[in-house]
JSON list of C-alpha atoms in Angstrom, two decimals:
[
{"chain": "A", "resi": 1, "resn": "GLU", "atom": "CA", "xyz": [101.43, 98.24, 103.56]},
{"chain": "A", "resi": 2, "resn": "VAL", "atom": "CA", "xyz": [103.56, 97.90, 100.44]},
{"chain": "A", "resi": 3, "resn": "TYR", "atom": "CA", "xyz": [103.09, 100.26, 97.54]},
{"chain": "A", "resi": 4, "resn": "LEU", "atom": "CA", "xyz": [104.77, 100.54, 94.17]},
{"chain": "A", "resi": 5, "resn": "VAL", "atom": "CA", "xyz": [103.31, 103.44, 92.24]},
{"chain": "A", "resi": 6, "resn": "GLU", "atom": "CA", "xyz": [104.35, 104.05, 88.66]},
{"chain": "A", "resi": 7, "resn": "SER", "atom": "CA", "xyz": [104.01, 107.40, 86.95]},
{"chain": "A", "resi": 8, "resn": "GLY", "atom": "CA", "xyz": [105.25, 109.25, 83.89]},
{"chain": "A", "resi": 9, "resn": "GLY", "atom": "CA", "xyz": [103.43, 107.39, 81.16]},
{"chain": "A", "resi": 10, "resn": "GLY", "atom": "CA", "xyz": [101.52, 109.11, 78.39]},
{"chain": "A", "resi": 11, "resn": "LEU", "atom": "CA", "xyz": [101.31, 109.75, 74.68]},
{"chain": "A", "resi": 12, "resn": "VAL", "atom": "CA", "xyz": [104.54, 110.50, 72.83]},
{"chain": "A", "resi": 13, "resn": "GLN", "atom": "CA", "xyz": [105.49, 110.70, 69.17]},
{"chain": "A", "resi": 14, "resn": "PRO", "atom": "CA", "xyz": [107.90, 108.19, 67.64]},
{"chain": "A", "resi": 15, "resn": "GLY", "atom": "CA", "xyz": [111.44, 109.24, 68.39]},
{"chain": "A", "resi": 16, "resn": "GLY", "atom": "CA", "xyz": [110.40, 111.00, 71.55]},
{"chain": "A", "resi": 17, "resn": "SER", "atom": "CA", "xyz": [111.31, 110.37, 75.17]},
{"chain": "A", "resi": 18, "resn": "LEU", "atom": "CA", "xyz": [109.58, 109.64, 78.43]},
{"chain": "A", "resi": 19, "resn": "ARG", "atom": "CA", "xyz": [110.82, 109.07, 81.96]},
{"chain": "A", "resi": 20, "resn": "LEU", "atom": "CA", "xyz": [108.92, 106.61, 84.08]},
{"chain": "A", "resi": 21, "resn": "SER", "atom": "CA", "xyz": [109.13, 106.64, 87.86]},
{"chain": "A", "resi": 22, "resn": "CYS", "atom": "CA", "xyz": [108.20, 104.03, 90.42]},
{"chain": "A", "resi": 23, "resn": "ALA", "atom": "CA", "xyz": [107.79, 105.25, 93.99]},
{"chain": "A", "resi": 24, "resn": "ALA", "atom": "CA", "xyz": [108.16, 102.54, 96.62]},
{"chain": "A", "resi": 25, "resn": "SER", "atom": "CA", "xyz": [106.95, 102.45, 100.20]},
{"chain": "A", "resi": 26, "resn": "GLY", "atom": "CA", "xyz": [106.26, 99.92, 102.92]},
{"chain": "A", "resi": 27, "resn": "PHE", "atom": "CA", "xyz": [109.39, 97.84, 102.45]},
{"chain": "A", "resi": 28, "resn": "THR", "atom": "CA", "xyz": [113.16, 98.27, 102.50]},
{"chain": "A", "resi": 29, "resn": "PHE", "atom": "CA", "xyz": [113.60, 99.41, 98.93]},
{"chain": "A", "resi": 30, "resn": "SER", "atom": "CA", "xyz": [117.38, 99.45, 99.05]},
{"chain": "A", "resi": 31, "resn": "VAL", "atom": "CA", "xyz": [117.72, 95.68, 99.50]},
{"chain": "A", "resi": 32, "resn": "TYR", "atom": "CA", "xyz": [115.47, 94.71, 96.61]},
{"chain": "A", "resi": 33, "resn": "ASP", "atom": "CA", "xyz": [116.44, 94.22, 92.99]},
{"chain": "A", "resi": 34, "resn": "MET", "atom": "CA", "xyz": [114.03, 96.16, 90.80]},
{"chain": "A", "resi": 35, "resn": "THR", "atom": "CA", "xyz": [112.62, 95.34, 87.40]},
{"chain": "A", "resi": 36, "resn": "TRP", "atom": "CA", "xyz": [110.53, 96.96, 84.69]},
{"chain": "A", "resi": 37, "resn": "VAL", "atom": "CA", "xyz": [108.13, 94.67, 82.86]},
{"chain": "A", "resi": 38, "resn": "ARG", "atom": "CA", "xyz": [105.78, 95.67, 80.06]},
{"chain": "A", "resi": 39, "resn": "GLN", "atom": "CA", "xyz": [102.73, 94.22, 78.43]},
{"chain": "A", "resi": 40, "resn": "ARG", "atom": "CA", "xyz": [101.92, 95.26, 74.90]},
{"chain": "A", "resi": 41, "resn": "PRO", "atom": "CA", "xyz": [98.30, 95.12, 73.74]},
{"chain": "A", "resi": 42, "resn": "GLY", "atom": "CA", "xyz": [97.27, 91.51, 73.29]},
{"chain": "A", "resi": 43, "resn": "LYS", "atom": "CA", "xyz": [100.71, 90.21, 74.21]},
{"chain": "A", "resi": 44, "resn": "GLU", "atom": "CA", "xyz": [102.28, 88.44, 77.18]},
{"chain": "A", "resi": 45, "resn": "LEU", "atom": "CA", "xyz": [104.44, 90.05, 79.83]},
{"chain": "A", "resi": 46, "resn": "GLU", "atom": "CA", "xyz": [107.85, 91.11, 78.56]},
{"chain": "A", "resi": 47, "resn": "TRP", "atom": "CA", "xyz": [110.91, 91.76, 80.67]},
{"chain": "A", "resi": 48, "resn": "VAL", "atom": "CA", "xyz": [112.39, 95.18, 79.88]},
{"chain": "A", "resi": 49, "resn": "SER", "atom": "CA", "xyz": [115.16, 95.97, 82.33]},
{"chain": "A", "resi": 50, "resn": "SER", "atom": "CA", "xyz": [116.44, 95.30, 85.84]},
{"chain": "A", "resi": 51, "resn": "ILE", "atom": "CA", "xyz": [118.79, 96.88, 88.33]},
{"chain": "A", "resi": 52, "resn": "ASN", "atom": "CA", "xyz": [120.39, 95.36, 91.38]},
{"chain": "A", "resi": 53, "resn": "SER", "atom": "CA", "xyz": [119.73, 96.61, 94.87]},
{"chain": "A", "resi": 54, "resn": "GLY", "atom": "CA", "xyz": [122.75, 98.89, 95.01]},
{"chain": "A", "resi": 55, "resn": "GLY", "atom": "CA", "xyz": [122.22, 100.29, 91.55]},
{"chain": "A", "resi": 56, "resn": "GLY", "atom": "CA", "xyz": [125.62, 99.25, 90.27]},
{"chain": "A", "resi": 57, "resn": "SER", "atom": "CA", "xyz": [124.45, 96.60, 87.82]},
{"chain": "A", "resi": 58, "resn": "THR", "atom": "CA", "xyz": [121.87, 97.07, 85.11]},
{"chain": "A", "resi": 59, "resn": "TYR", "atom": "CA", "xyz": [120.40, 94.69, 82.57]},
{"chain": "A", "resi": 60, "resn": "TYR", "atom": "CA", "xyz": [118.38, 95.29, 79.42]},
{"chain": "A", "resi": 61, "resn": "ALA", "atom": "CA", "xyz": [116.35, 93.31, 76.95]},
{"chain": "A", "resi": 62, "resn": "ARG", "atom": "CA", "xyz": [117.69, 93.38, 73.43]},
{"chain": "A", "resi": 63, "resn": "SER", "atom": "CA", "xyz": [114.63, 95.27, 72.25]},
{"chain": "A", "resi": 64, "resn": "VAL", "atom": "CA", "xyz": [115.41, 98.29, 74.42]},
{"chain": "A", "resi": 65, "resn": "LYS", "atom": "CA", "xyz": [119.18, 98.17, 74.82]},
{"chain": "A", "resi": 66, "resn": "GLY", "atom": "CA", "xyz": [120.79, 101.46, 73.89]},
{"chain": "A", "resi": 67, "resn": "ARG", "atom": "CA", "xyz": [117.48, 103.32, 74.05]},
{"chain": "A", "resi": 68, "resn": "PHE", "atom": "CA", "xyz": [116.31, 102.83, 77.65]},
{"chain": "A", "resi": 69, "resn": "ALA", "atom": "CA", "xyz": [118.20, 103.48, 80.88]},
{"chain": "A", "resi": 70, "resn": "ILE", "atom": "CA", "xyz": [117.21, 102.13, 84.27]},
{"chain": "A", "resi": 71, "resn": "SER", "atom": "CA", "xyz": [118.31, 103.82, 87.47]},
{"chain": "A", "resi": 72, "resn": "ARG", "atom": "CA", "xyz": [117.32, 104.10, 91.10]},
{"chain": "A", "resi": 73, "resn": "ASP", "atom": "CA", "xyz": [117.63, 106.52, 93.97]},
{"chain": "A", "resi": 74, "resn": "ASN", "atom": "CA", "xyz": [117.64, 104.53, 97.18]},
{"chain": "A", "resi": 75, "resn": "ALA", "atom": "CA", "xyz": [117.52, 107.68, 99.26]},
{"chain": "A", "resi": 76, "resn": "LYS", "atom": "CA", "xyz": [114.21, 108.56, 97.59]},
{"chain": "A", "resi": 77, "resn": "ASN", "atom": "CA", "xyz": [112.94, 104.97, 97.32]},
{"chain": "A", "resi": 78, "resn": "THR", "atom": "CA", "xyz": [112.36, 105.52, 93.63]},
{"chain": "A", "resi": 79, "resn": "LEU", "atom": "CA", "xyz": [113.08, 103.57, 90.47]},
{"chain": "A", "resi": 80, "resn": "TYR", "atom": "CA", "xyz": [113.32, 105.20, 87.06]},
{"chain": "A", "resi": 81, "resn": "LEU", "atom": "CA", "xyz": [113.22, 104.22, 83.42]},
{"chain": "A", "resi": 82, "resn": "GLN", "atom": "CA", "xyz": [114.44, 106.79, 80.92]},
{"chain": "A", "resi": 83, "resn": "MET", "atom": "CA", "xyz": [113.05, 105.86, 77.52]},
{"chain": "A", "resi": 84, "resn": "ASN", "atom": "CA", "xyz": [114.53, 107.49, 74.43]},
{"chain": "A", "resi": 85, "resn": "SER", "atom": "CA", "xyz": [114.04, 106.99, 70.70]},
{"chain": "A", "resi": 86, "resn": "LEU", "atom": "CA", "xyz": [110.64, 105.52, 71.37]},
{"chain": "A", "resi": 87, "resn": "LYS", "atom": "CA", "xyz": [109.01, 103.34, 68.74]},
{"chain": "A", "resi": 88, "resn": "PRO", "atom": "CA", "xyz": [105.37, 102.42, 68.21]},
{"chain": "A", "resi": 89, "resn": "GLU", "atom": "CA", "xyz": [106.22, 98.91, 69.36]},
{"chain": "A", "resi": 90, "resn": "ASP", "atom": "CA", "xyz": [107.12, 100.31, 72.77]},
{"chain": "A", "resi": 91, "resn": "THR", "atom": "CA", "xyz": [103.43, 101.02, 73.32]},
{"chain": "A", "resi": 92, "resn": "ALA", "atom": "CA", "xyz": [102.52, 99.03, 76.43]},
{"chain": "A", "resi": 93, "resn": "MET", "atom": "CA", "xyz": [101.57, 99.07, 80.05]},
{"chain": "A", "resi": 94, "resn": "TYR", "atom": "CA", "xyz": [104.77, 99.37, 82.05]},
{"chain": "A", "resi": 95, "resn": "TYR", "atom": "CA", "xyz": [105.02, 97.81, 85.49]},
{"chain": "A", "resi": 96, "resn": "CYS", "atom": "CA", "xyz": [107.72, 98.01, 88.12]},
{"chain": "A", "resi": 97, "resn": "ALA", "atom": "CA", "xyz": [108.40, 95.02, 90.33]},
{"chain": "A", "resi": 98, "resn": "ALA", "atom": "CA", "xyz": [110.56, 94.30, 93.35]},
{"chain": "A", "resi": 99, "resn": "ASP", "atom": "CA", "xyz": [112.15, 91.07, 94.48]},
{"chain": "A", "resi": 100, "resn": "GLN", "atom": "CA", "xyz": [114.71, 90.06, 97.08]},
{"chain": "A", "resi": 101, "resn": "THR", "atom": "CA", "xyz": [116.02, 87.26, 94.90]},
{"chain": "A", "resi": 102, "resn": "PRO", "atom": "CA", "xyz": [118.90, 88.57, 92.79]},
{"chain": "A", "resi": 103, "resn": "ILE", "atom": "CA", "xyz": [117.66, 89.21, 89.27]},
{"chain": "A", "resi": 104, "resn": "THR", "atom": "CA", "xyz": [120.76, 87.42, 87.96]},
{"chain": "A", "resi": 105, "resn": "LYS", "atom": "CA", "xyz": [119.12, 84.16, 89.05]},
{"chain": "A", "resi": 106, "resn": "THR", "atom": "CA", "xyz": [116.59, 84.68, 86.23]},
{"chain": "A", "resi": 107, "resn": "LEU", "atom": "CA", "xyz": [118.80, 86.10, 83.50]},
{"chain": "A", "resi": 108, "resn": "ALA", "atom": "CA", "xyz": [120.78, 84.25, 80.88]},
{"chain": "A", "resi": 109, "resn": "TYR", "atom": "CA", "xyz": [123.48, 85.82, 78.75]},
{"chain": "A", "resi": 110, "resn": "ASP", "atom": "CA", "xyz": [123.03, 84.86, 75.13]},
{"chain": "A", "resi": 111, "resn": "GLY", "atom": "CA", "xyz": [124.93, 86.28, 72.21]},
{"chain": "A", "resi": 112, "resn": "GLY", "atom": "CA", "xyz": [125.72, 89.56, 73.92]},
{"chain": "A", "resi": 113, "resn": "ASP", "atom": "CA", "xyz": [122.25, 90.11, 75.30]},
{"chain": "A", "resi": 114, "resn": "TYR", "atom": "CA", "xyz": [120.42, 89.26, 78.48]},
{"chain": "A", "resi": 115, "resn": "VAL", "atom": "CA", "xyz": [117.40, 87.02, 78.26]},
{"chain": "A", "resi": 116, "resn": "TYR", "atom": "CA", "xyz": [114.88, 86.72, 81.07]},
{"chain": "A", "resi": 117, "resn": "THR", "atom": "CA", "xyz": [114.30, 83.13, 82.07]},
{"chain": "A", "resi": 118, "resn": "GLY", "atom": "CA", "xyz": [111.98, 83.65, 85.04]},
{"chain": "A", "resi": 119, "resn": "GLU", "atom": "CA", "xyz": [108.22, 83.33, 85.43]},
{"chain": "A", "resi": 120, "resn": "TYR", "atom": "CA", "xyz": [107.44, 86.90, 86.44]},
{"chain": "A", "resi": 121, "resn": "VAL", "atom": "CA", "xyz": [107.09, 85.97, 90.08]},
{"chain": "A", "resi": 122, "resn": "PHE", "atom": "CA", "xyz": [108.15, 89.00, 92.10]},
{"chain": "A", "resi": 123, "resn": "ASN", "atom": "CA", "xyz": [107.58, 89.92, 95.72]},
{"chain": "A", "resi": 124, "resn": "TYR", "atom": "CA", "xyz": [105.80, 93.16, 94.80]},
{"chain": "A", "resi": 125, "resn": "TRP", "atom": "CA", "xyz": [104.21, 94.69, 91.70]},
{"chain": "A", "resi": 126, "resn": "GLY", "atom": "CA", "xyz": [102.93, 98.12, 90.86]},
{"chain": "A", "resi": 127, "resn": "MET", "atom": "CA", "xyz": [99.67, 98.83, 89.05]},
{"chain": "A", "resi": 128, "resn": "GLY", "atom": "CA", "xyz": [101.36, 100.11, 85.93]},
{"chain": "A", "resi": 129, "resn": "THR", "atom": "CA", "xyz": [101.55, 103.22, 83.80]},
{"chain": "A", "resi": 130, "resn": "HIS", "atom": "CA", "xyz": [100.57, 103.27, 80.16]},
{"chain": "A", "resi": 131, "resn": "VAL", "atom": "CA", "xyz": [102.85, 104.43, 77.37]},
{"chain": "A", "resi": 132, "resn": "THR", "atom": "CA", "xyz": [101.52, 105.11, 73.89]},
{"chain": "A", "resi": 133, "resn": "VAL", "atom": "CA", "xyz": [103.93, 105.87, 71.07]},
{"chain": "A", "resi": 134, "resn": "SER", "atom": "CA", "xyz": [102.02, 107.21, 68.11]},
{"chain": "A", "resi": 135, "resn": "SER", "atom": "CA", "xyz": [102.02, 110.08, 65.66]}
]
């Protein structure tokens, strides 16, 4: 059975940092592109960041570029999201997702930034971990 289990969320003050993890099992993690998606309260799903299967290519939404860093450890079947300089608007449920289709198929490059053009259809999703940024 496939599992994606996120952890590391919590309450943090503005300007603080958190590191999210996503532990994968039940599938060949190393051949899947991985993505972080978030959903702010009352808002739609929002693409945050993606990494290709080998870990050599990373992509970020404009809203998090320069503050967040995605990485993966294929030996540990784990995906990470290091979040720095957190803002109240980063408050959201954060989900990890896996897909065999290259994430580049659903990204457009516009004015120096990547824009997600997909429909949030991934092979596998986690249940999410909540991040609250508040003083």
